[in-house]
Amino acid sequence: MKKHILLLTLSGILLFILNGCIASSGPRKAQVLDIDRNKTNVSIVKIDANVAQKTSRNMHKDRFSKIFRSGKHNHGIGVGDTLSISIWEAAPATLFGGSMAEGNMGSSSRRSATVIEQVVQRNGTISVPFVGTLFVKGITEQKIAKMIVKKLKGKANDPQVIVKRTQNVSNTVTVVGEVMKNMKVPLYVNRERILDVLAMCGGVKHPVDKVTLQVMRHNKIASMSMSDVIKDPRQNIVLNSDDIVTVKYQPLSFSVMGAVAKNEERFFEVQGISLIQGLARVGGLSDQKANAEGVFVFRYEDGALYNKKHKVPTIYHISFEDPNSFFIAQKFMLKNNDVVYVSESMSTDLQKVLSIVTTIIYSIATPVQLSKI
């Protein structure tokens, strides 16, 4: 009787296995590779050295030095700028009034007129007494001074002019986001770069390895990690007037599932980590459960890799049974929101079956043993 019960039990377990009812942490390697691509529009790509290099290069396509090649400052005066105009003329200085303070240019016989403050109007002009209206938009202070001297000849006695921009509102960069002070930063003749204007704003609020910098210039936008900009001087580009620099606190993350030591979401630095680093951070593959041939990365890949305009659902596959894969996995970089999945091995099913059989046999044998006592 006991044998019949045991045989029936084992037969039931066998049917249970054949029907695929053994629970697992996710699809097997074969199930992933046999996905119906026509219905899901999924691309399955084996990770090799070329793929790792191609995807890594695509991640770095938005380098500032490539997108923004012509960093120039517009040193000309712009609308809204405030100009301070000082005019000197030789004695007797009567054109601008006789009660002028002594100047410090040239001989002591020169006297400085009252300083004239002018704001550049919307039409790009200023108005100077005895000179009239001048169009100054896009012109440097030195050229404006020469224009005024030329207009004053025959009116003033040996005039000399100095023009200074006291308020620079037209030649600026806007800096917003996770900086100590959001502000418009004036650009001068020093050819200010990204890190220069960030310093003028008091620096960033967070560690640089968690900060992303975005530069927008007209219709072009590119983003890079601040760490990469610091490491590569070529990316610390000269900024143009009207550029917008946005500082983002952007912790990136990937999720790990399946036959690994720990299933969890992990954050990583904005400069990126490799697949091998990501697996190491969760304790690596499970010795008892993992199928080393079935390691996958699920990603919505940039359509540019496939000559498409939209993102493409992509499954990257790598086998760690091949020792060379450990080198390749160091080159394959993880992206934000990637899902790393490690499939279970077939031996895991056997372990589960043996555990079930042992439990059932023990439950059948125990009452018998107790009846003999």
Short mmCIF file of C-alpha atoms in Angstrom, two decimals:
data_model
loop_
_atom_site.label_atom_id
_atom_site.label_comp_id
_atom_site.label_asym_id
_atom_site.label_seq_id
_atom_site.Cartn_x
_atom_site.Cartn_y
_atom_site.Cartn_z
CA MET A 1 0.00 0.00 0.00
CA LYS A 2 2.77 2.38 0.94
CA LYS A 3 4.56 1.61 -2.32
CA HIS A 4 1.46 2.42 -4.34
CA ILE A 5 1.05 5.74 -2.55
CA LEU A 6 4.70 6.58 -3.14
CA LEU A 7 4.49 5.66 -6.85
CA LEU A 8 1.36 7.72 -7.34
CA THR A 9 3.02 10.63 -5.59
CA LEU A 10 6.17 10.44 -7.72
CA SER A 11 4.07 10.14 -10.89
CA GLY A 12 2.20 13.28 -9.90
CA ILE A 13 5.47 15.10 -9.35
CA LEU A 14 6.74 13.97 -12.74
CA LEU A 15 3.60 15.29 -14.47
CA PHE A 16 3.97 18.48 -12.45
CA ILE A 17 7.49 18.92 -13.85
CA LEU A 18 6.57 18.03 -17.42
CA ASN A 19 3.77 20.58 -17.38
CA GLY A 20 6.29 23.25 -16.45
CA CYS A 21 4.76 23.95 -13.09
CA ILE A 22 8.04 24.22 -11.21
CA ALA A 23 8.30 27.81 -10.05
CA SER A 24 11.29 29.83 -11.22
CA SER A 25 12.54 33.39 -10.82
CA GLY A 26 11.96 34.16 -14.50
CA PRO A 27 12.21 32.80 -18.05
CA ARG A 28 14.87 30.26 -18.99
CA LYS A 29 17.65 31.10 -21.41
CA ALA A 30 15.85 29.28 -24.24
CA GLN A 31 12.61 31.14 -23.56
CA VAL A 32 14.33 34.50 -23.81
CA LEU A 33 16.15 33.61 -27.02
CA ASP A 34 13.00 32.14 -28.56
CA ILE A 35 10.89 35.27 -27.99
CA ASP A 36 8.50 36.01 -30.83
CA ARG A 37 10.25 39.00 -32.37
CA ASN A 38 7.52 39.62 -34.93
CA LYS A 39 4.94 40.29 -32.23
CA THR A 40 7.17 42.13 -29.79
CA ASN A 41 9.48 43.99 -32.21
CA VAL A 42 12.39 43.01 -29.94
CA SER A 43 15.96 42.79 -31.19
CA ILE A 44 18.24 40.14 -29.68
CA VAL A 45 21.91 41.01 -29.90
CA LYS A 46 24.86 38.90 -28.76
CA ILE A 47 27.39 40.98 -26.87
CA ASP A 48 30.82 40.79 -28.44
CA ALA A 49 33.73 43.22 -28.60
CA ASN A 50 32.24 45.13 -31.56
CA VAL A 51 28.82 45.50 -29.92
CA ALA A 52 30.37 46.66 -26.65
CA GLN A 53 32.43 49.26 -28.50
CA LYS A 54 29.51 50.41 -30.65
CA THR A 55 27.08 50.88 -27.76
CA SER A 56 29.73 52.60 -25.65
CA ARG A 57 30.58 54.97 -28.49
CA ASN A 58 26.90 55.76 -28.97
CA MET A 59 26.58 56.65 -25.27
CA HIS A 60 29.37 59.22 -25.71
CA LYS A 61 28.10 60.74 -28.95
CA ASP A 62 26.88 63.89 -27.16
CA ARG A 63 30.35 65.08 -26.20
CA PHE A 64 30.36 68.85 -25.85
CA SER A 65 33.50 69.18 -27.98
CA LYS A 66 31.70 67.48 -30.89
CA ILE A 67 28.32 69.18 -30.64
CA PHE A 68 29.51 72.72 -29.88
CA ARG A 69 32.55 73.38 -32.04
CA SER A 70 32.54 77.18 -32.38
CA GLY A 71 32.64 78.64 -28.91
CA LYS A 72 32.92 82.40 -29.33
CA HIS A 73 32.11 85.37 -27.19
CA ASN A 74 30.18 88.27 -28.62
CA HIS A 75 32.18 91.16 -27.21
CA GLY A 76 29.93 93.75 -28.85
CA ILE A 77 27.46 95.88 -26.93
CA GLY A 78 23.90 94.58 -26.82
CA VAL A 79 20.39 95.77 -26.09
CA GLY A 80 19.89 96.53 -22.39
CA ASP A 81 23.59 97.04 -21.60
CA THR A 82 24.48 100.14 -19.60
CA LEU A 83 27.38 102.27 -20.83
CA SER A 84 29.39 104.77 -18.84
CA ILE A 85 30.82 107.47 -21.16
CA SER A 86 33.58 109.78 -19.89
CA ILE A 87 34.67 112.68 -22.11
CA TRP A 88 37.83 114.75 -21.71
CA GLU A 89 38.59 117.97 -23.55
CA ALA A 90 41.45 120.43 -23.39
CA ALA A 91 41.07 123.83 -21.67
CA PRO A 92 39.13 125.94 -22.03
CA ALA A 93 36.61 123.10 -21.71
CA THR A 94 33.28 124.77 -22.32
CA LEU A 95 31.31 122.29 -24.45
CA PHE A 96 30.29 120.10 -21.53
CA GLY A 97 30.34 122.83 -18.89
CA GLY A 98 33.01 124.74 -17.04
CA SER A 99 32.80 123.08 -13.63
CA MET A 100 34.45 119.82 -14.45
CA ALA A 101 36.55 117.72 -12.10
CA GLU A 102 40.18 117.32 -12.90
CA GLY A 103 40.89 114.20 -14.89
CA ASN A 104 43.90 111.91 -14.80
CA MET A 105 44.46 111.45 -18.53
CA GLY A 106 47.32 113.37 -20.08
CA SER A 107 48.22 116.83 -18.88
CA SER A 108 46.66 118.64 -15.95
CA SER A 109 44.97 121.01 -18.39
CA ARG A 110 42.49 118.32 -19.37
CA ARG A 111 39.22 118.16 -17.51
CA SER A 112 36.69 115.31 -17.40
CA ALA A 113 33.06 115.93 -18.23
CA THR A 114 30.30 114.59 -16.03
CA VAL A 115 30.03 110.90 -16.68
CA ILE A 116 27.17 110.08 -19.02
CA GLU A 117 25.18 106.88 -18.33
CA GLN A 118 23.30 105.39 -21.25
CA VAL A 119 21.20 102.22 -21.61
CA VAL A 120 21.21 100.68 -25.08
CA GLN A 121 17.68 100.89 -26.45
CA ARG A 122 15.74 98.17 -28.26
CA ASN A 123 16.76 99.62 -31.60
CA GLY A 124 20.43 99.30 -30.57
CA THR A 125 21.08 103.02 -30.09
CA ILE A 126 22.24 105.47 -27.42
CA SER A 127 22.03 109.24 -27.30
CA VAL A 128 25.03 111.43 -26.38
CA PRO A 129 24.86 115.24 -25.97
CA PHE A 130 26.42 117.15 -28.91
CA VAL A 131 26.85 113.82 -30.69
CA GLY A 132 23.29 112.67 -31.24
CA THR A 133 22.01 109.16 -31.74
CA LEU A 134 24.54 106.40 -32.27
CA PHE A 135 23.88 102.82 -33.31
CA VAL A 136 26.09 100.75 -30.98
CA LYS A 137 24.59 97.24 -31.02
CA GLY A 138 27.30 94.67 -31.77
CA ILE A 139 30.10 97.27 -31.53
CA THR A 140 32.89 97.18 -28.94
CA GLU A 141 33.49 99.91 -26.36
CA GLN A 142 36.72 100.99 -28.09
CA LYS A 143 34.98 101.53 -31.44
CA ILE A 144 32.12 103.43 -29.78
CA ALA A 145 34.68 105.76 -28.15
CA LYS A 146 36.27 106.44 -31.56
CA MET A 147 32.83 107.14 -33.05
CA ILE A 148 32.13 109.73 -30.32
CA VAL A 149 35.55 111.40 -30.76
CA LYS A 150 34.92 111.68 -34.50
CA LYS A 151 31.49 113.25 -33.93
CA LEU A 152 32.91 115.76 -31.43
CA LYS A 153 35.67 117.04 -33.65
CA GLY A 154 35.00 120.66 -34.47
CA LYS A 155 32.73 120.90 -31.44
CA ALA A 156 34.95 119.98 -28.51
CA ASN A 157 38.57 120.99 -27.97
CA ASP A 158 40.79 117.91 -28.53
CA PRO A 159 38.26 115.43 -27.08
CA GLN A 160 39.19 112.10 -25.59
CA VAL A 161 36.61 109.47 -24.69
CA ILE A 162 36.45 106.31 -22.58
CA VAL A 163 33.43 104.00 -22.82
CA LYS A 164 32.85 101.27 -20.22
CA ARG A 165 30.08 98.71 -20.05
CA THR A 166 28.95 98.93 -16.42
CA GLN A 167 26.08 96.44 -16.74
CA ASN A 168 26.35 93.48 -19.08
CA VAL A 169 22.91 91.97 -19.69
CA SER A 170 23.21 91.03 -23.37
CA ASN A 171 26.39 88.95 -23.36
CA THR A 172 25.46 86.40 -20.69
CA VAL A 173 25.00 82.71 -19.99
CA THR A 174 22.03 81.46 -17.99
CA VAL A 175 22.88 78.88 -15.31
CA VAL A 176 20.01 77.04 -13.60
CA GLY A 177 19.47 73.88 -11.60
CA GLU A 178 21.45 72.38 -8.75
CA VAL A 179 23.88 75.26 -8.23
CA MET A 180 24.26 77.51 -5.22
CA LYS A 181 22.84 80.49 -7.12
CA ASN A 182 20.75 80.43 -10.30
CA MET A 183 21.77 83.47 -12.30
CA LYS A 184 22.76 85.07 -15.57
CA VAL A 185 26.56 85.06 -15.70
CA PRO A 186 28.19 87.90 -17.70
CA LEU A 187 30.77 86.91 -20.31
CA TYR A 188 33.84 89.08 -20.63
CA VAL A 189 37.02 88.86 -22.69
CA ASN A 190 38.43 85.87 -20.80
CA ARG A 191 36.53 83.31 -22.92
CA GLU A 192 34.68 81.83 -19.95
CA ARG A 193 34.13 78.08 -20.01
CA ILE A 194 31.55 75.81 -18.38
CA LEU A 195 33.47 75.30 -15.14
CA ASP A 196 34.21 79.05 -14.96
CA VAL A 197 30.52 80.02 -14.93
CA LEU A 198 29.68 77.24 -12.45
CA ALA A 199 32.32 78.65 -10.12
CA MET A 200 30.76 82.12 -10.49
CA CYS A 201 27.45 80.61 -9.34
CA GLY A 202 29.06 79.20 -6.21
CA GLY A 203 29.53 75.66 -7.50
CA VAL A 204 27.15 72.68 -7.54
CA LYS A 205 25.16 71.40 -4.58
CA HIS A 206 25.93 67.69 -4.95
CA PRO A 207 28.97 65.43 -5.48
CA VAL A 208 30.25 65.83 -9.03
CA ASP A 209 29.90 62.09 -9.77
CA LYS A 210 26.11 62.46 -9.39
CA VAL A 211 25.73 65.64 -11.44
CA THR A 212 24.82 65.91 -15.12
CA LEU A 213 25.52 69.09 -17.10
CA GLN A 214 23.26 70.04 -20.01
CA VAL A 215 24.18 72.77 -22.47
CA MET A 216 21.57 74.26 -24.80
CA ARG A 217 22.68 76.48 -27.67
CA HIS A 218 19.95 77.54 -30.11
CA ASN A 219 18.46 74.23 -31.32
CA LYS A 220 21.28 72.01 -30.04
CA ILE A 221 21.20 70.21 -26.69
CA ALA A 222 23.80 67.87 -25.20
CA SER A 223 24.40 66.36 -21.77
CA MET A 224 27.49 65.02 -20.05
CA SER A 225 28.48 64.00 -16.56
CA MET A 226 30.33 66.70 -14.68
CA SER A 227 33.03 64.16 -13.83
CA ASP A 228 33.76 63.66 -17.53
CA VAL A 229 33.94 67.42 -18.13
CA ILE A 230 36.45 67.75 -15.30
CA LYS A 231 38.54 64.81 -16.51
CA ASP A 232 38.64 65.88 -20.17
CA PRO A 233 39.61 69.56 -20.69
CA ARG A 234 38.26 69.41 -24.27
CA GLN A 235 34.72 69.11 -22.89
CA ASN A 236 35.10 72.26 -20.80
CA ILE A 237 34.05 74.30 -23.82
CA VAL A 238 33.98 78.06 -24.30
CA LEU A 239 30.41 79.29 -23.85
CA ASN A 240 28.52 81.60 -26.19
CA SER A 241 26.12 84.40 -25.40
CA ASP A 242 22.61 83.11 -24.63
CA ASP A 243 23.82 79.57 -23.87
CA ILE A 244 21.82 77.84 -21.13
CA VAL A 245 23.64 75.55 -18.71
CA THR A 246 21.38 73.28 -16.65
CA VAL A 247 22.85 71.41 -13.69
CA LYS A 248 20.93 68.24 -12.82
CA TYR A 249 21.19 65.99 -9.79
CA GLN A 250 20.50 62.76 -11.63
CA PRO A 251 21.23 59.50 -9.80
CA LEU A 252 21.16 56.71 -12.38
CA SER A 253 20.06 53.16 -11.63
CA PHE A 254 19.74 49.65 -13.05
CA SER A 255 17.78 46.64 -11.79
CA VAL A 256 19.13 43.12 -11.36
CA MET A 257 16.80 40.13 -11.37
CA GLY A 258 16.98 36.35 -11.56
CA ALA A 259 19.67 33.98 -10.33
CA VAL A 260 21.93 36.49 -8.60
CA ALA A 261 22.96 36.87 -4.99
CA LYS A 262 20.50 39.72 -4.49
CA ASN A 263 17.63 41.03 -6.63
CA GLU A 264 17.52 44.81 -6.30
CA GLU A 265 17.77 48.21 -7.90
CA ARG A 266 21.25 49.73 -7.71
CA PHE A 267 22.30 53.34 -8.22
CA PHE A 268 25.49 54.22 -10.06
CA GLU A 269 27.58 57.24 -10.96
CA VAL A 270 26.65 59.38 -13.96
CA GLN A 271 29.93 58.57 -15.72
CA GLY A 272 28.63 55.00 -15.96
CA ILE A 273 29.62 51.48 -14.93
CA SER A 274 30.25 48.31 -16.90
CA LEU A 275 28.15 45.16 -16.87
CA ILE A 276 30.82 43.31 -14.89
CA GLN A 277 30.84 46.09 -12.26
CA GLY A 278 27.06 46.03 -12.04
CA LEU A 279 26.95 42.28 -11.40
CA ALA A 280 29.73 42.57 -8.85
CA ARG A 281 27.75 45.18 -6.91
CA VAL A 282 24.92 42.71 -6.30
CA GLY A 283 27.21 39.87 -5.29
CA GLY A 284 27.60 38.23 -8.69
CA LEU A 285 25.83 35.19 -10.13
CA SER A 286 24.34 32.65 -7.74
CA ASP A 287 26.54 29.53 -7.53
CA GLN A 288 23.56 27.25 -6.92
CA LYS A 289 21.02 28.66 -9.40
CA ALA A 290 22.60 30.72 -12.19
CA ASN A 291 22.98 29.63 -15.77
CA ALA A 292 26.24 31.33 -16.75
CA GLU A 293 25.26 31.04 -20.42
CA GLY A 294 22.05 33.01 -19.89
CA VAL A 295 22.95 36.57 -18.83
CA PHE A 296 20.82 39.28 -20.46
CA VAL A 297 20.48 43.06 -20.48
CA PHE A 298 17.04 44.42 -21.36
CA ARG A 299 17.14 47.96 -22.73
CA TYR A 300 15.21 50.44 -24.84
CA GLU A 301 18.14 51.17 -27.14
CA ASP A 302 18.77 54.41 -28.99
CA GLY A 303 17.18 54.09 -32.43
CA ALA A 304 20.27 55.64 -34.03
CA LEU A 305 22.01 52.26 -33.70
CA TYR A 306 19.33 50.76 -35.95
CA ASN A 307 18.83 53.76 -38.22
CA LYS A 308 15.44 54.38 -36.65
CA LYS A 309 13.93 57.49 -35.09
CA HIS A 310 12.36 55.74 -32.11
CA LYS A 311 13.82 53.64 -29.33
CA VAL A 312 14.13 49.91 -30.01
CA PRO A 313 13.44 47.25 -27.32
CA THR A 314 16.65 45.26 -27.26
CA ILE A 315 17.86 42.17 -25.39
CA TYR A 316 21.64 41.88 -25.14
CA HIS A 317 22.93 38.36 -24.46
CA ILE A 318 26.27 37.24 -23.08
CA SER A 319 27.60 33.87 -21.89
CA PHE A 320 30.05 33.80 -19.02
CA GLU A 321 30.97 30.21 -19.88
CA ASP A 322 33.43 31.83 -22.30
CA PRO A 323 36.37 33.39 -20.37
CA ASN A 324 36.69 36.11 -23.03
CA SER A 325 33.27 37.38 -21.97
CA PHE A 326 34.78 38.76 -18.78
CA PHE A 327 36.90 41.13 -20.86
CA ILE A 328 33.97 42.07 -23.10
CA ALA A 329 31.69 42.70 -20.10
CA GLN A 330 34.21 45.27 -18.86
CA LYS A 331 33.67 47.26 -22.06
CA PHE A 332 29.86 46.93 -22.19
CA MET A 333 28.45 49.90 -20.28
CA LEU A 334 25.13 49.88 -18.45
CA LYS A 335 22.61 52.65 -19.03
CA ASN A 336 19.99 54.25 -16.83
CA ASN A 337 16.92 51.96 -16.34
CA ASP A 338 18.65 48.86 -17.74
CA VAL A 339 17.38 45.49 -16.45
CA VAL A 340 20.06 42.84 -15.97
CA TYR A 341 18.58 39.35 -15.87
CA VAL A 342 20.35 36.06 -15.09
CA SER A 343 18.39 32.92 -16.00
CA GLU A 344 18.31 29.81 -13.83
CA SER A 345 20.07 26.59 -14.80
CA MET A 346 18.23 23.28 -15.35
CA SER A 347 19.94 21.85 -12.30
CA THR A 348 17.88 24.25 -10.23
CA ASP A 349 14.74 22.37 -11.27
CA LEU A 350 16.34 19.08 -10.21
CA GLN A 351 17.18 20.54 -6.82
CA LYS A 352 13.60 21.72 -6.40
CA VAL A 353 12.22 18.28 -7.43
CA LEU A 354 14.52 16.47 -5.01
CA SER A 355 13.42 18.82 -2.27
CA ILE A 356 9.75 18.13 -3.02
CA VAL A 357 10.29 14.34 -3.21
CA THR A 358 12.23 14.31 0.04
CA THR A 359 9.51 16.28 1.78
CA ILE A 360 6.75 13.98 0.52
CA ILE A 361 8.61 10.74 1.34
CA TYR A 362 9.35 12.06 4.79
CA SER A 363 5.69 12.99 5.31
CA ILE A 364 4.60 9.48 4.23
CA ALA A 365 7.24 7.65 6.21
CA THR A 366 6.81 9.57 9.44
CA PRO A 367 3.31 8.27 10.34
CA VAL A 368 4.45 4.75 9.66
CA GLN A 369 7.41 5.16 11.93
CA LEU A 370 5.20 6.64 14.63
CA SER A 371 2.75 3.70 14.39
CA LYS A 372 5.54 1.27 15.25
CA ILE A 373 6.38 3.07 18.45
#
